Short mmCIF file of C-alpha atoms and ligand atoms in Angstrom, two decimals:
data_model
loop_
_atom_site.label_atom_id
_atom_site.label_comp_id
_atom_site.label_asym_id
_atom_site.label_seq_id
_atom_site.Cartn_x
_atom_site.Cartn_y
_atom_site.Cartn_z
CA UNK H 31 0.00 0.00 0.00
CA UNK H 32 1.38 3.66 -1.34
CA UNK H 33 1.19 6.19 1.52
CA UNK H 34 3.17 8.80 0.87
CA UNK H 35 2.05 12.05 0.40
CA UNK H 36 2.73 14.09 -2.59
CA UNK H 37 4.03 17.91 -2.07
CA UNK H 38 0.60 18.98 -3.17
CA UNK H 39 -0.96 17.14 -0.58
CA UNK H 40 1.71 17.57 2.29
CA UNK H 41 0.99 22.15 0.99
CA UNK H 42 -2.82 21.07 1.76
CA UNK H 43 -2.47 19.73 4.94
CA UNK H 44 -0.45 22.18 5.91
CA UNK H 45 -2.81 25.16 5.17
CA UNK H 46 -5.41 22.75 6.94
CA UNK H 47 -3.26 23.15 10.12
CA UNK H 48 -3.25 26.32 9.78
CA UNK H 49 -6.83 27.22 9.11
CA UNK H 50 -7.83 24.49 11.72
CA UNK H 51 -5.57 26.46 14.29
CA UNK H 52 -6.20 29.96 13.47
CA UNK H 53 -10.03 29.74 12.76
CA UNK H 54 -11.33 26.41 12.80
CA UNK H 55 -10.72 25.50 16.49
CA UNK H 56 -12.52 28.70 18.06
CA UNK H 57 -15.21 28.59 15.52
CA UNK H 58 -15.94 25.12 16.73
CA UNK H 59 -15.61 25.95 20.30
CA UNK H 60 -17.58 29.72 19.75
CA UNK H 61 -20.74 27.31 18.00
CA UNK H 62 -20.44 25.22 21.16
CA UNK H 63 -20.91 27.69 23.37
CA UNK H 64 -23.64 29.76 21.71
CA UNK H 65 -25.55 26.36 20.72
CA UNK H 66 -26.12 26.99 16.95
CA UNK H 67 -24.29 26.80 13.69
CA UNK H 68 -22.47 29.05 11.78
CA UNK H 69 -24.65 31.19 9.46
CA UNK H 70 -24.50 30.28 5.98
CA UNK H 71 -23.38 34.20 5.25
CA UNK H 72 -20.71 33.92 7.82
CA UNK H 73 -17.87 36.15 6.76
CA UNK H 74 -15.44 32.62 7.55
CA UNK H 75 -17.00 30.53 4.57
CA UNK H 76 -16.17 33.34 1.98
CA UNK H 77 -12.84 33.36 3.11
CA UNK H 78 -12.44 29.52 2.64
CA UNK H 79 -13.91 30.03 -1.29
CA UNK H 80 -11.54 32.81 -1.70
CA UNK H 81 -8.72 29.99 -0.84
CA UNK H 82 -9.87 27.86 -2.86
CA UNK H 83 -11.77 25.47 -0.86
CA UNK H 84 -15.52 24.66 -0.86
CA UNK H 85 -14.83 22.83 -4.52
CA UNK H 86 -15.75 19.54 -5.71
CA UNK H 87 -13.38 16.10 -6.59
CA UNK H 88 -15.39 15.78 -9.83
CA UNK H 89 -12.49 17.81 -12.46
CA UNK H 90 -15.25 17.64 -15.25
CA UNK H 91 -13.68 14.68 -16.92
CA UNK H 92 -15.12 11.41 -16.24
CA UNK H 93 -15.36 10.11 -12.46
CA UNK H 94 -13.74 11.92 -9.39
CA UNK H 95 -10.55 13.98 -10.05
CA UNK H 96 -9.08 16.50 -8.90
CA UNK H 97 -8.57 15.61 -5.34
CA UNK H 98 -4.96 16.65 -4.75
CA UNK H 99 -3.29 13.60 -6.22
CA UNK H 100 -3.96 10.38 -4.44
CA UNK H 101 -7.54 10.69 -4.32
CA UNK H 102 -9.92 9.07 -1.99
CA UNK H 103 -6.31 8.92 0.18
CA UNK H 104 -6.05 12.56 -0.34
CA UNK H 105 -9.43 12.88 1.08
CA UNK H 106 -9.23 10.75 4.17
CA UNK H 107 -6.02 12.35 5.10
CA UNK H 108 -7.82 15.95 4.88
CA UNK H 109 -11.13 14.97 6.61
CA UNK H 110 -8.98 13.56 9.36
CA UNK H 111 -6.60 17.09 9.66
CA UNK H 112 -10.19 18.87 9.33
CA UNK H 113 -11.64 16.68 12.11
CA UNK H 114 -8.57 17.07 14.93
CA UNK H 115 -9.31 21.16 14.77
CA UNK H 116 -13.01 20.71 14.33
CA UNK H 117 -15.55 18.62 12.59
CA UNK H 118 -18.74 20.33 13.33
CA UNK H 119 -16.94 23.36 11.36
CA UNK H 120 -15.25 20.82 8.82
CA UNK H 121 -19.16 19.69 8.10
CA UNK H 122 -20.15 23.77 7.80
CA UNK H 123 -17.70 23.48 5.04
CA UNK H 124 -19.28 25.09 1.38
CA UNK H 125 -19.12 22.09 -1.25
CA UNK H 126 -21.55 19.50 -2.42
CA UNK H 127 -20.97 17.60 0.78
CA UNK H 128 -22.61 14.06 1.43
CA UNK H 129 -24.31 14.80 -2.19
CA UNK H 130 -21.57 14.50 -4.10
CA UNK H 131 -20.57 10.80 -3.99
CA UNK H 132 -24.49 9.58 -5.43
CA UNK H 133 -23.52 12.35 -8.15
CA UNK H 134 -20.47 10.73 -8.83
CA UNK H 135 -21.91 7.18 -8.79
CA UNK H 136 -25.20 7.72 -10.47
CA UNK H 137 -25.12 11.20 -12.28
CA UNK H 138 -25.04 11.81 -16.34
CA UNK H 139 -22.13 13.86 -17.29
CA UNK H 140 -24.78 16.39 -17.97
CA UNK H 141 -26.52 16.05 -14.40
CA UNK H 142 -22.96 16.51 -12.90
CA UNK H 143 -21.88 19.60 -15.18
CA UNK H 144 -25.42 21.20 -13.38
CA UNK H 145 -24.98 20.21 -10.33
CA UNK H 146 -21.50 20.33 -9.53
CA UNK H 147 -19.94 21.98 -12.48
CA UNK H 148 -20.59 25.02 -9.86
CA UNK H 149 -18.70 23.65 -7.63
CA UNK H 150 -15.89 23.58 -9.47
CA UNK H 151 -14.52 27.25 -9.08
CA UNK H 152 -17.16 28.87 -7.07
CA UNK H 153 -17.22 32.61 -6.77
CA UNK H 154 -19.23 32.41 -3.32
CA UNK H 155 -20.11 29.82 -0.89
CA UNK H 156 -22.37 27.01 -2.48
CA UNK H 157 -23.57 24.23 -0.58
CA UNK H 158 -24.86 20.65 -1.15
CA UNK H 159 -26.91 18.10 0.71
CA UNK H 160 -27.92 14.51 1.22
CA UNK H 161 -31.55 13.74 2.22
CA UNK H 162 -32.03 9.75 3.04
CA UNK H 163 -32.90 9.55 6.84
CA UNK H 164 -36.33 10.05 7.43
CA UNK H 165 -38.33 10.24 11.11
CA UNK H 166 -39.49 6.38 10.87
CA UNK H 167 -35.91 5.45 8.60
CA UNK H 168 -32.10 5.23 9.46
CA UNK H 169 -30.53 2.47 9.87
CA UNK H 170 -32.84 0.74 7.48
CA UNK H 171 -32.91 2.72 4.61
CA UNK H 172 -35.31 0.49 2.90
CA UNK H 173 -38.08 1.65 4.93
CA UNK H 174 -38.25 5.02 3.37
CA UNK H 175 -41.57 6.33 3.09
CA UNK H 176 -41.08 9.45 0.73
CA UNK H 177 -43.14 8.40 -2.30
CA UNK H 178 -42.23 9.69 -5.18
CA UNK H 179 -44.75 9.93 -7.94
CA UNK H 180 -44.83 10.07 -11.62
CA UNK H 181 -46.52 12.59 -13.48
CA UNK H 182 -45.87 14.29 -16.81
CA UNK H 183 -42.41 15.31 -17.42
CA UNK H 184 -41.22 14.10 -14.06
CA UNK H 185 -42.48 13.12 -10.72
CA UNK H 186 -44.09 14.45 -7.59
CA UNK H 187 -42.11 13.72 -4.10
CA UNK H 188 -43.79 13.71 -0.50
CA UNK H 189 -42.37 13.04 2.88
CA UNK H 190 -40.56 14.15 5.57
CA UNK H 191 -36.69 13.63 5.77
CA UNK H 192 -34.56 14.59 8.77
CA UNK H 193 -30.94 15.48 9.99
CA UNK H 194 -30.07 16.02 6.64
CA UNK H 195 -26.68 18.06 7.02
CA UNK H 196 -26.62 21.55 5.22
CA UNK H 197 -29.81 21.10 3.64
CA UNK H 198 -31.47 24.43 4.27
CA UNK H 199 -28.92 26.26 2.91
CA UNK H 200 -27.90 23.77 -0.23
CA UNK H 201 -28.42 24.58 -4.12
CA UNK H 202 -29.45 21.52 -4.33
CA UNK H 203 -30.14 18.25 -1.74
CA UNK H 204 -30.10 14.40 -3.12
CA UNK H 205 -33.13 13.10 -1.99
CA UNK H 206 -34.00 9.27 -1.90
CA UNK H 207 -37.56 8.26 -2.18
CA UNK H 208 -39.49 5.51 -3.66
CA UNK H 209 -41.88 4.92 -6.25
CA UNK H 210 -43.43 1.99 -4.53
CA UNK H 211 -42.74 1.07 -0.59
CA UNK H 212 -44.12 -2.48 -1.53
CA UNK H 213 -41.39 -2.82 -3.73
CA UNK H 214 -38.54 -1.98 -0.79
CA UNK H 215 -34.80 -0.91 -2.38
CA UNK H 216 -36.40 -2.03 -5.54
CA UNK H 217 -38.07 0.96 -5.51
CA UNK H 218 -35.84 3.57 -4.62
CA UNK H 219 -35.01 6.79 -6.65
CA UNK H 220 -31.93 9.27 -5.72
CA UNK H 221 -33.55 12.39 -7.00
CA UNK H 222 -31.89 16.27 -7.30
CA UNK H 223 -34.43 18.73 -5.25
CA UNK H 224 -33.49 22.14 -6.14
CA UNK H 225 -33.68 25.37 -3.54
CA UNK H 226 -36.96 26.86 -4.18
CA UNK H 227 -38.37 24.09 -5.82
CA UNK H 228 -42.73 24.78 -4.60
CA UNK H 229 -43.31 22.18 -2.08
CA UNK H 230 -39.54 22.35 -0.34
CA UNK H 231 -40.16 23.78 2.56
CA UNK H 232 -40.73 23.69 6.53
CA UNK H 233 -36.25 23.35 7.22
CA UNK H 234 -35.69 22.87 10.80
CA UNK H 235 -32.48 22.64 12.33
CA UNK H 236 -32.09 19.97 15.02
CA UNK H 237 -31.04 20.38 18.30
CA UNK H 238 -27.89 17.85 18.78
CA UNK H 239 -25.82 16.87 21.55
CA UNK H 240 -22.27 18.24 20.09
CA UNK H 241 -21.28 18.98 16.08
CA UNK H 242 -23.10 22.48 16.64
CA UNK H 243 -21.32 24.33 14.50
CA UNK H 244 -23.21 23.17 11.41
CA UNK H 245 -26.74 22.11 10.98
CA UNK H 246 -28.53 18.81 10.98
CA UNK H 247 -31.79 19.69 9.22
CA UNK H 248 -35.32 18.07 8.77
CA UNK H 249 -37.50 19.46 6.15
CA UNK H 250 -41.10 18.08 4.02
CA UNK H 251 -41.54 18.15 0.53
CA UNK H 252 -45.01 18.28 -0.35
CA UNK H 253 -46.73 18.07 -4.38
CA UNK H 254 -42.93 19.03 -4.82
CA UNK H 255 -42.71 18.58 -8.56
CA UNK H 256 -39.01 17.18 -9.89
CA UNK H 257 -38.26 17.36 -13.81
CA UNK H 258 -36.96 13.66 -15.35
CA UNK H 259 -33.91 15.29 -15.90
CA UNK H 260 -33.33 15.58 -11.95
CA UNK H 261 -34.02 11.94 -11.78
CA UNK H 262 -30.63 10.42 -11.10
CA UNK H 263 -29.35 7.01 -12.82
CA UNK H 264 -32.17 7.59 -15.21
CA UNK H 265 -35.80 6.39 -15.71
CA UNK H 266 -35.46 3.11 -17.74
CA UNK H 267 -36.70 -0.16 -15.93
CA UNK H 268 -32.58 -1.12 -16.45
CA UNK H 269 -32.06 1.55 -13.64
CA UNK H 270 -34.53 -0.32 -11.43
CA UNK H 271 -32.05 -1.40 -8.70
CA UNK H 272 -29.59 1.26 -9.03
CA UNK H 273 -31.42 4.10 -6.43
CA UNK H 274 -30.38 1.34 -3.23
CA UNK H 275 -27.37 0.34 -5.13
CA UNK H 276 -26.23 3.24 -5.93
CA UNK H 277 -26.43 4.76 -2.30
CA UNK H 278 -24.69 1.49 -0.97
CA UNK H 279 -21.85 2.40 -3.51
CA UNK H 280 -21.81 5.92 -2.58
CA UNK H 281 -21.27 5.25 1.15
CA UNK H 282 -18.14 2.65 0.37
CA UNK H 283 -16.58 6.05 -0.99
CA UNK H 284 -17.57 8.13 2.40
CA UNK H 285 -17.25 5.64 5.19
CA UNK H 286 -13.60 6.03 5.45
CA UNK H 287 -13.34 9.60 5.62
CA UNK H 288 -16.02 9.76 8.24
CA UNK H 289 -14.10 7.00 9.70
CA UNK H 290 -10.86 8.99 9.18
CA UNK H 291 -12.92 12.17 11.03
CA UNK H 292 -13.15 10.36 13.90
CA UNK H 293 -9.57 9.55 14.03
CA UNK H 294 -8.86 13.11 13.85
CA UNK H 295 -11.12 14.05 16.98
CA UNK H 296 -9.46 10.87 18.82
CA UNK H 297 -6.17 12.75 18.23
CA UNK H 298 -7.37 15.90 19.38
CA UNK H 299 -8.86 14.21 22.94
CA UNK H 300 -5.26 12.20 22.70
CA UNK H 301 -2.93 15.78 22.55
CA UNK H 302 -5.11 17.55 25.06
CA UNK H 303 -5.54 14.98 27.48
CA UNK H 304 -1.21 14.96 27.30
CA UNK H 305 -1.04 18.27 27.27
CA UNK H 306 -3.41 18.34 30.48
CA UNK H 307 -1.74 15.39 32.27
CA UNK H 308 2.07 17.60 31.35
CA UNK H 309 0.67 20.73 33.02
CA UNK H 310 -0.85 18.78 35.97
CA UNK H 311 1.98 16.61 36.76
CA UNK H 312 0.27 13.13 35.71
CA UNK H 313 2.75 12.05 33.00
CA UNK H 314 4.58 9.56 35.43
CA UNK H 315 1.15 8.22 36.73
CA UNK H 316 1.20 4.21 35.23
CA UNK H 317 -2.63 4.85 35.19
CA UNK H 318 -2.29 8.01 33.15
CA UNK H 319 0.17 6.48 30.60
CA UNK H 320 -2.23 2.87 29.71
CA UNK H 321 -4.41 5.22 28.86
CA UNK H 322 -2.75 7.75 26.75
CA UNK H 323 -0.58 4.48 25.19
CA UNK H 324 -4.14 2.65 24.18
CA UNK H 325 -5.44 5.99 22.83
CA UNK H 326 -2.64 6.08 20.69
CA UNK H 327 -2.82 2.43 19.71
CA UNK H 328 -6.28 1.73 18.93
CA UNK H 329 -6.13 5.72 16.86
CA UNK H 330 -3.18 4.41 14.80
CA UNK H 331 -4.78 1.41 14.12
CA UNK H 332 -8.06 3.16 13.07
CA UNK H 333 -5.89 5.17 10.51
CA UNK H 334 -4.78 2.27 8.75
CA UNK H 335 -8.07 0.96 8.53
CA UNK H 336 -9.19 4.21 7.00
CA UNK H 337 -5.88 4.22 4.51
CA UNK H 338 -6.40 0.73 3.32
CA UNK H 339 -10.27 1.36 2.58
CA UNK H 340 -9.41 4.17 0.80
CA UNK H 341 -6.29 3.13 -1.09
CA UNK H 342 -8.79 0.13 -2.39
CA UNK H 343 -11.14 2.76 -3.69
CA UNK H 344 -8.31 4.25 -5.55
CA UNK H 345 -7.38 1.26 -7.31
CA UNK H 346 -11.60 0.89 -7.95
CA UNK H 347 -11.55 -2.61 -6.02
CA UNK H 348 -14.34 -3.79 -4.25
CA UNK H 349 -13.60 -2.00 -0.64
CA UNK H 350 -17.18 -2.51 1.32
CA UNK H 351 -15.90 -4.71 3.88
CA UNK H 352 -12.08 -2.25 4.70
CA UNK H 353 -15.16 0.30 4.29
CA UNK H 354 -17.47 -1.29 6.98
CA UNK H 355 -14.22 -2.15 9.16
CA UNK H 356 -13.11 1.17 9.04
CA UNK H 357 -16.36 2.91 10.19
CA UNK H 358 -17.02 0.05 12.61
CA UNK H 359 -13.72 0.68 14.53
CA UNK H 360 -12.42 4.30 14.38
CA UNK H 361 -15.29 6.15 16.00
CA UNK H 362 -15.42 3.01 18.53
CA UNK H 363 -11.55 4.04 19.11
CA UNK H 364 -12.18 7.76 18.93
CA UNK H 365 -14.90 7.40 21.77
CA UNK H 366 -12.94 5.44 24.12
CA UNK H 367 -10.44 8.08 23.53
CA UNK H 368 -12.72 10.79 24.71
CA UNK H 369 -13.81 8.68 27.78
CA UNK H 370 -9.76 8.04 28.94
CA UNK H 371 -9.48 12.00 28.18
CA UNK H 372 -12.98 12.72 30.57
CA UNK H 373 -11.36 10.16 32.88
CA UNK H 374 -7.59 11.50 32.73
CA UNK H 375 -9.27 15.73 33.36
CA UNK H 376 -11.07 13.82 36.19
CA UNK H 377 -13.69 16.32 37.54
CA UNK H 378 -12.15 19.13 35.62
CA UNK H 379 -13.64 17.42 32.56
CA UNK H 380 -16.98 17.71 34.30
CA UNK H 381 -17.17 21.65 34.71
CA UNK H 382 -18.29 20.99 31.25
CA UNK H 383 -16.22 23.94 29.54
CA UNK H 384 -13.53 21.92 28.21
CA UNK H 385 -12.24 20.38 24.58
CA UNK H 386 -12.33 17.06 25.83
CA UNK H 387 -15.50 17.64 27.28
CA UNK H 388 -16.64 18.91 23.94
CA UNK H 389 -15.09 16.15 21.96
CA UNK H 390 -16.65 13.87 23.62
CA UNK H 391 -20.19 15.33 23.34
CA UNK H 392 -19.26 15.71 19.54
CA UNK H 393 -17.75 12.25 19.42
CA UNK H 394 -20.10 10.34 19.58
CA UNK H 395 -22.26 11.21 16.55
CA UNK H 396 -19.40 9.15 14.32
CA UNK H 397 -20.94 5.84 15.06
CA UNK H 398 -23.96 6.50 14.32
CA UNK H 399 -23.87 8.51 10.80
CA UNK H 400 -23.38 6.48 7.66
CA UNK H 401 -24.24 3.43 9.40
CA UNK H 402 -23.79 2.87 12.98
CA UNK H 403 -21.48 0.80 14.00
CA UNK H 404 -23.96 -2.24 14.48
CA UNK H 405 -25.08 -1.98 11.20
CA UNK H 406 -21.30 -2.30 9.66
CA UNK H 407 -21.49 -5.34 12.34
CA UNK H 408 -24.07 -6.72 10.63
CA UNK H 409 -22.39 -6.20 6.99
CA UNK H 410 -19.41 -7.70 7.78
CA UNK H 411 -20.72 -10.51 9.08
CA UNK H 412 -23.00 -11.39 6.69
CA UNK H 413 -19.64 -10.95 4.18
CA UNK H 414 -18.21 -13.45 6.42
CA UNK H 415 -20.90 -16.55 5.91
CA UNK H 416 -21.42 -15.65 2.43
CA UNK H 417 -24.82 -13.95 2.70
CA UNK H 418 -25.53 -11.14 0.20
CA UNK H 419 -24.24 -8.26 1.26
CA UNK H 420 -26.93 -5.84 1.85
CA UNK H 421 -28.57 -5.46 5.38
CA UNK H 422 -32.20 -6.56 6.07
C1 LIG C 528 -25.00 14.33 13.55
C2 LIG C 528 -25.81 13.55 12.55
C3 LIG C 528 -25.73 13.90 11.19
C4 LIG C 528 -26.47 13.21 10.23
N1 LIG C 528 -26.42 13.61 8.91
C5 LIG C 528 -27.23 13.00 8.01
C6 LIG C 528 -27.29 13.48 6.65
O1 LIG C 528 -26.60 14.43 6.26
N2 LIG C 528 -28.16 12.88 5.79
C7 LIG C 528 -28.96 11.83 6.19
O2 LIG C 528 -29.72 11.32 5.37
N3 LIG C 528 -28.92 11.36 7.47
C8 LIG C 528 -28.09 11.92 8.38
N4 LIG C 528 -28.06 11.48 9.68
C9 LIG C 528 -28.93 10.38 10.07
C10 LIG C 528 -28.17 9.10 10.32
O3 LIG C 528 -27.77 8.54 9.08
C11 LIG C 528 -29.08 8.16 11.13
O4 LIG C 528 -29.21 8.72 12.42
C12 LIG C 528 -28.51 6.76 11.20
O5 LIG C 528 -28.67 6.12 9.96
C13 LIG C 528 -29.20 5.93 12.29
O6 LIG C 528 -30.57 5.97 12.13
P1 LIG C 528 -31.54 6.30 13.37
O7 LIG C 528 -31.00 7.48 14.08
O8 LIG C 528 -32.93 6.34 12.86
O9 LIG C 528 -31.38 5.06 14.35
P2 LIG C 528 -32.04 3.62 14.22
O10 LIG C 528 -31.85 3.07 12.86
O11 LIG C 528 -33.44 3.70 14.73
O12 LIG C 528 -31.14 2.78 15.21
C14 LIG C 528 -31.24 2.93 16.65
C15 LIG C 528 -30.24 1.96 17.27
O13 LIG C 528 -30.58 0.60 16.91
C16 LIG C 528 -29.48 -0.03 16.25
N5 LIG C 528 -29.99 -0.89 15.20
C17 LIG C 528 -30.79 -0.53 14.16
N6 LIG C 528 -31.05 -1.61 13.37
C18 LIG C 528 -30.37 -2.66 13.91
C19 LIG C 528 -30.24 -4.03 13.56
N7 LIG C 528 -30.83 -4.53 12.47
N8 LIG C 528 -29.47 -4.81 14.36
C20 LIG C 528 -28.83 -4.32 15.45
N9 LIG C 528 -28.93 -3.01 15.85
C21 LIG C 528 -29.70 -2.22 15.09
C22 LIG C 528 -28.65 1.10 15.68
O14 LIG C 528 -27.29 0.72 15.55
C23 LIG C 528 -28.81 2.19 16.76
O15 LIG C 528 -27.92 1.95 17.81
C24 LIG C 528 -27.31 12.14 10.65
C25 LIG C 528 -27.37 11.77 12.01
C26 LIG C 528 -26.64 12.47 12.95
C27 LIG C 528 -26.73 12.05 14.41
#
């Protein structure tokens, strides 16, 4: 396995560290604190266009490009460098977000030159979203109720979605609903709902535990009328299984940089709880140092996870199971990190105004987006006795 980083990379991480340490830390901790997300006109986001960020992998030509050299590696290496200063604000990020991937895996080269063609070299913040959870639908995405209709020229969507990241603010949000419930994945559509599109409407942002600086939002489309050409993977009966499939794909391509976020945040609990025990005098406590040492095990071991999954997608091999490991087993990690780092403050940790504190409050949403950690359970062990691979 290839891991070393190209200059381009090693410059990007780099001005991560930077932006993470300058801006990205005490916007994290400033969201915290207030208890809401960064505005979508915060002065912050403009800044990160003007550097250049906010774009999307897809170069124009073909699949994803354009990621820095090293692709899907380039990517897990950033989230994670994003993560350690602050994922909430990492998520806040302008881009086509969780949206991009089922663009990638199901678009037409036209859909993707409309959707994230603007993307590309954005003059202002853009954002995009990813609507498949719904109030009675998470883990098991095949329960989606959203029906969507067809009609003349296109279909009609209802339903309610939920803790879609992003989504009141996006140009555009990926929406997954099916044409017939009796039919389960069968009958599953990824569709592109455009901002302003009549029937979008009633966006409200979620109150979460931690991640505050960016929003987790619920809306309802109602009668909300989508042209054909918004219809992703098509409308022949050929593209009949590709809706589920498709999202299944998608998420082999995101699992390891979510995984790879909560590496980052393990780090972060790992250097401040070090940092703590160096100020306080703990460093020569044998109690303090099993815990710092498995923090620092179980994180490294995490990464690899995270590199291999991704270094598989790079060479387009089948990666579901390094995918499923991955997310399985880094935000496990990265949350026994936090509790050694709540346990190593002691009751410091519990005046509640700390970054550990915080970390661990924002922790703990790894293992459960994407797939919670059961679920990739479940995957992986159906892999192992040879049933098929989807869950349910
Ligand atoms: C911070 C945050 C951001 C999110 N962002 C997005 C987003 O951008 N877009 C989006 O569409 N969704 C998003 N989600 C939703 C997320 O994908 C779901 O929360 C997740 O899929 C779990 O679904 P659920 O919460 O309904 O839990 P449930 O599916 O109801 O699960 C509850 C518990 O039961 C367990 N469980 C469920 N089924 C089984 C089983 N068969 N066997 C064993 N255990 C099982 C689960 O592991 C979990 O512990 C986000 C969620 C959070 C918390």
């Amino acid at each position: 396995m290839d891991l070393s980083l190209d200059d381009r990379l090693r410059q990007r991480l780099l001005r991560v560290r930077e932006l993470g340490r300058s801006e990205m830390r005490p916007l994290g901790l400033e969201a915290d604190r207030l208890g809401r997300p960064l505005p979508a006109d915060h002065p912050f986001f403009e800044r990160l266009v003007a550097l250049g960020l906010g774009r999307t992998r897809w170069s124009g030509e073909g699949e994803a490009g354009g990621a820095g050299g090293g692709g899907t590696r380039a990517v897990v290496q950033l989230a994670e460098e994003m993560a350690y200063w602050d994922r909430g604000v990492a998520v806040a990020f302008p881009g086509p977000g969780l949206g991009e991937a089922p663009l990638l895996a199901l678009g037409s080269e036209e859909q993707r030159e409309r959707f994230l063609g603007p993307f590309r070299s954005p003059d202002r913040p853009h954002w995009g979203a990813l609507a498949m959870t719904e109030p009675g639908a998470g883990s098991d995405v095949a329960a989606i109720r959203s029906r969507a209709r067809r009609v003349d020229g296109g279909f009609v969507l209802d339903g309610e979605k939920s803790f879609a990241a992003n989504a009141s603010r996006a140009d555009w949000i990926v929406v997954f609903a099916t044409v017939d419930p009796a039919l389960g994945r069968e009958g599953h559509r990824a569709f592109v709902v455009e901002r302003g599109s009549p029937g979008l409407g009633n966006f409200h942002v979620e109150h979460k535990m931690g991640l505050k600086a960016y929003e987790s939002t619920s809306f309802t489309l109602r009668d909300c009328f989508v042209p054909d050409s918004n219809l992703l993977a098509g409308n022949d009966p050929s593209a009949r299984r590709s809706g589920f499939s498709g999202a299944l794909r998608s998420f082999n391509s995101t699992r390891p940089a979510i995984a790879a976020m909560a590496v980052g945040m393990g780090r972060a609990v790992l250097d401040e709880s070090v940092a703590f025990a160096r100020a306080h005098g703990l460093l020569r406590s044998i109690r303090v140092q099993d815990r710092l040492e498995r923090m620092r095990r179980k994180l490294r071991a995490s990464r690899w996870l995270c590199l291999r999954a991704a270094w598989l997608a790079d060479l387009r091999r089948e990666n579901q199971l390094e995918a499923s490991m991955a997310k399985a087993i880094a935000p496990a990690a990265a949350l026994d990190a936090a509790v050694a780092g709540m346990e190593i403050l002691g009751e410091v940790a519990g005046r509640g105004d700390t970054l550990v504190e915080k970390l661990f409050r924002d922790v703990k949403a790894m293992d459960i987006v994407e797939g919670t950690g059961e679920i990739q359970r479940i995957v992986m062990a159906r892999r192992l006795v040879g049933l098929p691979r989807d869950t349910g």
